[in-house]
Coordinates of C-alpha atoms in Angstrom, one line a residue:
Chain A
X1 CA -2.8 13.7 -60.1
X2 CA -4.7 11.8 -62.9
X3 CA -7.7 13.8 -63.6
X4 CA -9.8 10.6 -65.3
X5 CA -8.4 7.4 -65.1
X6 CA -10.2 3.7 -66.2
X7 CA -9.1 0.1 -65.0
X8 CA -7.6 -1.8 -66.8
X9 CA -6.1 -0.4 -69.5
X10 CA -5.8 -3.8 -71.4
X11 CA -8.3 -6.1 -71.1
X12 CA -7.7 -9.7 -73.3
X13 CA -10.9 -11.8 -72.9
X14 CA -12.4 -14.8 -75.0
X15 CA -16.3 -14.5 -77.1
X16 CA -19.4 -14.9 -74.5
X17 CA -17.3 -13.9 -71.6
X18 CA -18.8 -10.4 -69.2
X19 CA -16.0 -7.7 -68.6
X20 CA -16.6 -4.4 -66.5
X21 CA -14.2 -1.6 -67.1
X22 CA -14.2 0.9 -64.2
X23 CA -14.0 5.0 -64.6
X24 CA -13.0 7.6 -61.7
X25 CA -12.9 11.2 -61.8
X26 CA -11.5 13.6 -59.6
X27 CA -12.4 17.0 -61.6
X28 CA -15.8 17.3 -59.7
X29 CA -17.5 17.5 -63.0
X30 CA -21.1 16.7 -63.0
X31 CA -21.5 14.3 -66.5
X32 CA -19.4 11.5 -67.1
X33 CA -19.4 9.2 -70.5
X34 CA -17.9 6.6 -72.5
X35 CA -16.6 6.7 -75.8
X36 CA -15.7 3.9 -78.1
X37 CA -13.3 4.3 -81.0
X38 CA -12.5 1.5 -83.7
X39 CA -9.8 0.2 -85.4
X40 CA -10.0 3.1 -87.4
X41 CA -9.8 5.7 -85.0
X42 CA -13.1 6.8 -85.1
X43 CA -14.6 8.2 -82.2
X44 CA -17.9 7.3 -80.8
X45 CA -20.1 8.5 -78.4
X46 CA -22.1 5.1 -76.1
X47 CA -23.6 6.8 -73.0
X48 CA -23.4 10.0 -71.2
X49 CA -24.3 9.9 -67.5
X50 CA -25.7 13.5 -65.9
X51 CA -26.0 13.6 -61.9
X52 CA -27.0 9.8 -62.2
X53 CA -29.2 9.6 -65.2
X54 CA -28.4 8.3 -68.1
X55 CA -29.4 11.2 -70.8
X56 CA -27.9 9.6 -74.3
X57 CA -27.7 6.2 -75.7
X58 CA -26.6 6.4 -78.9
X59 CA -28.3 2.6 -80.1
X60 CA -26.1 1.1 -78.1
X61 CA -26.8 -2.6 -78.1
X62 CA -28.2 -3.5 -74.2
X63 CA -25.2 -5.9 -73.6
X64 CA -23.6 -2.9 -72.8
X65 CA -24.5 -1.6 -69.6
X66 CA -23.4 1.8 -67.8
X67 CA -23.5 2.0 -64.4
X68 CA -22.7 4.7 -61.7
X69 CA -23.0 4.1 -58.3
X70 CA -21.6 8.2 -57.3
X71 CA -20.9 11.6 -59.2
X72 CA -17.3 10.4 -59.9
X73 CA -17.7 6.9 -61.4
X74 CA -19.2 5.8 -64.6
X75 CA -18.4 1.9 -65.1
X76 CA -19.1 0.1 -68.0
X77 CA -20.6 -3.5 -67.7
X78 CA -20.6 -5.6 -71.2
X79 CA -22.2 -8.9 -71.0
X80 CA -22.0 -11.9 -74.0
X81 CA -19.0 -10.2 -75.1
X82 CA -18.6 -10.3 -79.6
X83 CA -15.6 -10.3 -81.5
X84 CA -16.7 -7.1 -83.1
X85 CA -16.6 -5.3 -79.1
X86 CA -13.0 -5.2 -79.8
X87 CA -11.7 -1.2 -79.6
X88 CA -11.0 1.2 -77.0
X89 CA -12.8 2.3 -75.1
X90 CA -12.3 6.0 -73.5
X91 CA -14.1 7.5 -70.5
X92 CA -14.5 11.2 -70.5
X93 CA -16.0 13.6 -68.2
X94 CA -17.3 17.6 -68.2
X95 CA -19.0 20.3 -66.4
X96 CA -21.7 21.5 -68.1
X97 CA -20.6 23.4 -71.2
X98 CA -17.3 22.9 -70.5
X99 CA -15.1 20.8 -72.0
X100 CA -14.4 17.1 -72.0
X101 CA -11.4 15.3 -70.5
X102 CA -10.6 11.9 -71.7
X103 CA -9.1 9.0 -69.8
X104 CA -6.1 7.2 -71.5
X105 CA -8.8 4.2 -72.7
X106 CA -9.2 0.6 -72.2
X107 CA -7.7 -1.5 -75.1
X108 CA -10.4 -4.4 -75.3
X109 CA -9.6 -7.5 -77.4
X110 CA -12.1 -10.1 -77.7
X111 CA -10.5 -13.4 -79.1
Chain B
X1 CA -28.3 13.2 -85.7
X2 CA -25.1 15.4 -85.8
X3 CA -22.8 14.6 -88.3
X4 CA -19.3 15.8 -88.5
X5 CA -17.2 15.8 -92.2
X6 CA -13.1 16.0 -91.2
X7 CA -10.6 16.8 -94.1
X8 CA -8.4 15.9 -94.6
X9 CA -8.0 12.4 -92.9
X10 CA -3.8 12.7 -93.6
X11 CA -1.7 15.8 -93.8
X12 CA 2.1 16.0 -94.3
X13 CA 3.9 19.6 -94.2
X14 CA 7.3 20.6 -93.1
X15 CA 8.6 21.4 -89.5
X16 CA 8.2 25.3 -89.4
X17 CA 5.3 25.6 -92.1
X18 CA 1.8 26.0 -91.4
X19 CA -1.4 22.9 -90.9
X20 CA -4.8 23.8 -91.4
X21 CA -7.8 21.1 -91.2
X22 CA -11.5 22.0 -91.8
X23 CA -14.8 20.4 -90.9
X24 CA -18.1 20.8 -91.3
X25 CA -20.9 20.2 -89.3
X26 CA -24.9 19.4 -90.0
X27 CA -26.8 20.8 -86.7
X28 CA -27.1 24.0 -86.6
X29 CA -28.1 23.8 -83.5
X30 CA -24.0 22.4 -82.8
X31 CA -23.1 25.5 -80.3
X32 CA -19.7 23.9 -78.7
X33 CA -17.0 23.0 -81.4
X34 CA -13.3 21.6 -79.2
X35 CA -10.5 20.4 -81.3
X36 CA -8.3 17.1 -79.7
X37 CA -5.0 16.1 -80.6
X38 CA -4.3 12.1 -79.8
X39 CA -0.9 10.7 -79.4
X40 CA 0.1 7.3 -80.1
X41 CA -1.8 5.1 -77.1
X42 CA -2.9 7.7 -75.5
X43 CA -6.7 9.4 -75.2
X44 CA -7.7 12.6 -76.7
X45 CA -6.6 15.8 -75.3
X46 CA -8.6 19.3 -75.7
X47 CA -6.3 21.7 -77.4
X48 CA -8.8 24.7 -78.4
X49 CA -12.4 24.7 -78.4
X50 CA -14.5 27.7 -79.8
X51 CA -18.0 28.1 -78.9
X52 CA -20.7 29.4 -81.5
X53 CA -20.9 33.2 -80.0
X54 CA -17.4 33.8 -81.3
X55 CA -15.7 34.2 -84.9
X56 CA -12.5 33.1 -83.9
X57 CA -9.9 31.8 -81.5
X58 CA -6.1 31.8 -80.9
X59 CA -3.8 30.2 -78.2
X60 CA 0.0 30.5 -78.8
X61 CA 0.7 29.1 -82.9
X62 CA -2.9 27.3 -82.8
X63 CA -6.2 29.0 -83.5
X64 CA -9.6 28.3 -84.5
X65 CA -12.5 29.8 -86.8
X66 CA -16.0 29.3 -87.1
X67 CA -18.5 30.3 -89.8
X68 CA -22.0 29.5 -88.9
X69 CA -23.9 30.2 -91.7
X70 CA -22.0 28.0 -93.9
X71 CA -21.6 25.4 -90.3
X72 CA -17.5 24.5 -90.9
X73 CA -14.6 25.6 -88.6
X74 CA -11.3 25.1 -88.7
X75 CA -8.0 24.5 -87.2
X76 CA -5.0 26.3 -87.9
X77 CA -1.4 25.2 -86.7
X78 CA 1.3 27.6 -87.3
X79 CA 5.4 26.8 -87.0
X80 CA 4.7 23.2 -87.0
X81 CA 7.1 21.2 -84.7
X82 CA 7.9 17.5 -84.5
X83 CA 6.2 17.4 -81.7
X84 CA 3.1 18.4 -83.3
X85 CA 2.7 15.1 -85.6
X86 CA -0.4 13.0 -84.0
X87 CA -3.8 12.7 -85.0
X88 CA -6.2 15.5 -84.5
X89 CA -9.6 15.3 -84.1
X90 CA -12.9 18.0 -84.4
X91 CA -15.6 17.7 -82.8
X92 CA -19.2 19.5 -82.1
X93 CA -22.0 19.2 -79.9
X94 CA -25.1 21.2 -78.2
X95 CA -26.7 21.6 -75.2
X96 CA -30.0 20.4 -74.6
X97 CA -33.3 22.4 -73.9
X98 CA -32.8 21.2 -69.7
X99 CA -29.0 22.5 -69.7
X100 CA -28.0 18.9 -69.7
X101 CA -24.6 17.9 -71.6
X102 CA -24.6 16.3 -74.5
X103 CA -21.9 13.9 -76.4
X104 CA -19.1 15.0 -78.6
X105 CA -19.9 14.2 -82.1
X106 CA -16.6 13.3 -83.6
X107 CA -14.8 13.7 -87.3
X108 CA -13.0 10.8 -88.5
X109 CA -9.9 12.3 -88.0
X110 CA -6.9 14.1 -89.2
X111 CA -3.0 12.0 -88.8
X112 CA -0.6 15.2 -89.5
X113 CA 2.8 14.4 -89.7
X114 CA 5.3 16.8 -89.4
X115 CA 8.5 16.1 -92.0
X116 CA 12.1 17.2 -90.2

């Protein structure tokens, strides 16, 4: 049973187009988040979501949009999409202190 | 912010010798310290995490140390394998005044490669 799992796991879209990228857990954990890491492999926290608020936004820019509509999803709306959106993007979730389980990503490329 | 310094960012060693990466970390406030190996096209996985009440860590041929007052830790693989060649990543984070959860601050990353 996947424990975190986002759809779809390649997503090929042209410049000024909206994407959504959805994330489901099954771990009952009680924060969710999404992570973006670049061509360089560095990994980089965008939101966390904790029983429904949103309780980091690390200067995300507001074309990105995180949305959860239960406990076990965190979805991730991007509007205007830029070349430079191009990465991976990982969902992750965790239970308090506990540790954080990734999802296997979302290879974005924005032509 | 957090920041997190990862060294280094590529490690060879032979199969059956012994990896160690170190980072350091800013906050000392940083509490929660998980190490994540990634495999080619595929997310981060938690291997070991060490939390900041303890010295030190083991599980099988990896373990983990922490020193607080001079804020690094470090990973230790021992035996290597092939199967241990990915990238390996630290990471740190705290927990907020209201017991919420915060974000994984992340290193740039370690690729180890294991030569046969």
């Amino acid at each position: 049973d996947t424990a975190v799992s986002q759809t779809p796991k390649y997503l090929v879209t042209q410049m000024g187009n909206d994407k959504s990228i959805k994330c489901e857990q099954n771990l009952g954990h009680d924060t969710m988040y999404w992570y973006k890491q670049d061509s360089k492999k560095f990994l980089k926290i965008m939101f966390s979501y904790n029983n429904k608020e949103l309780i980091i936004n690390e200067t995300v820019p507001n074309r990105f949009s995180p949305k959860s509509p239960d406990k076990a999803h965190l979805n991730l709306h991007i509007n205007s999409l830029e070349l430079g959106d191009s990465a991976v993007y990982f969902c992750a979730s965790s239970q308090g202190r506990g540790s954080g389980f990734f999802g296997p990503g979302t290879r974005l490329t924005v032509l | 912010g957090e920041n997190v310094e990862q060294h280094p960012s590529t490690l060879s060693v032979q199969e059956g010798d012994s990896a160690v990466i170190k980072c350091t970390y800013s906050d000392s406030a940083s509490n929660y310290f998980p190490w994540y190996k990634q495999e080619l096209g595929k997310g981060p996985q938690l291997i070991i995490d060490i939390r900041s009440n303890v010295g030190e860590k083991k599980d099988q041929r990896i373990a983990v140390t922490l020193n607080k007052t001079a804020k690094h830790f470090s990973l230790h693989i021992t035996e290597t394998q092939p199967e241990d060649s990915a990238v390996y990543f630290c990471a740190a984070s705290k927990r907020n005044s209201g017991g919420g959860a915060d974000g994984l601050t992340f290193g740039k990353g370690t690729h180890l490669i294991i030569q046969p």
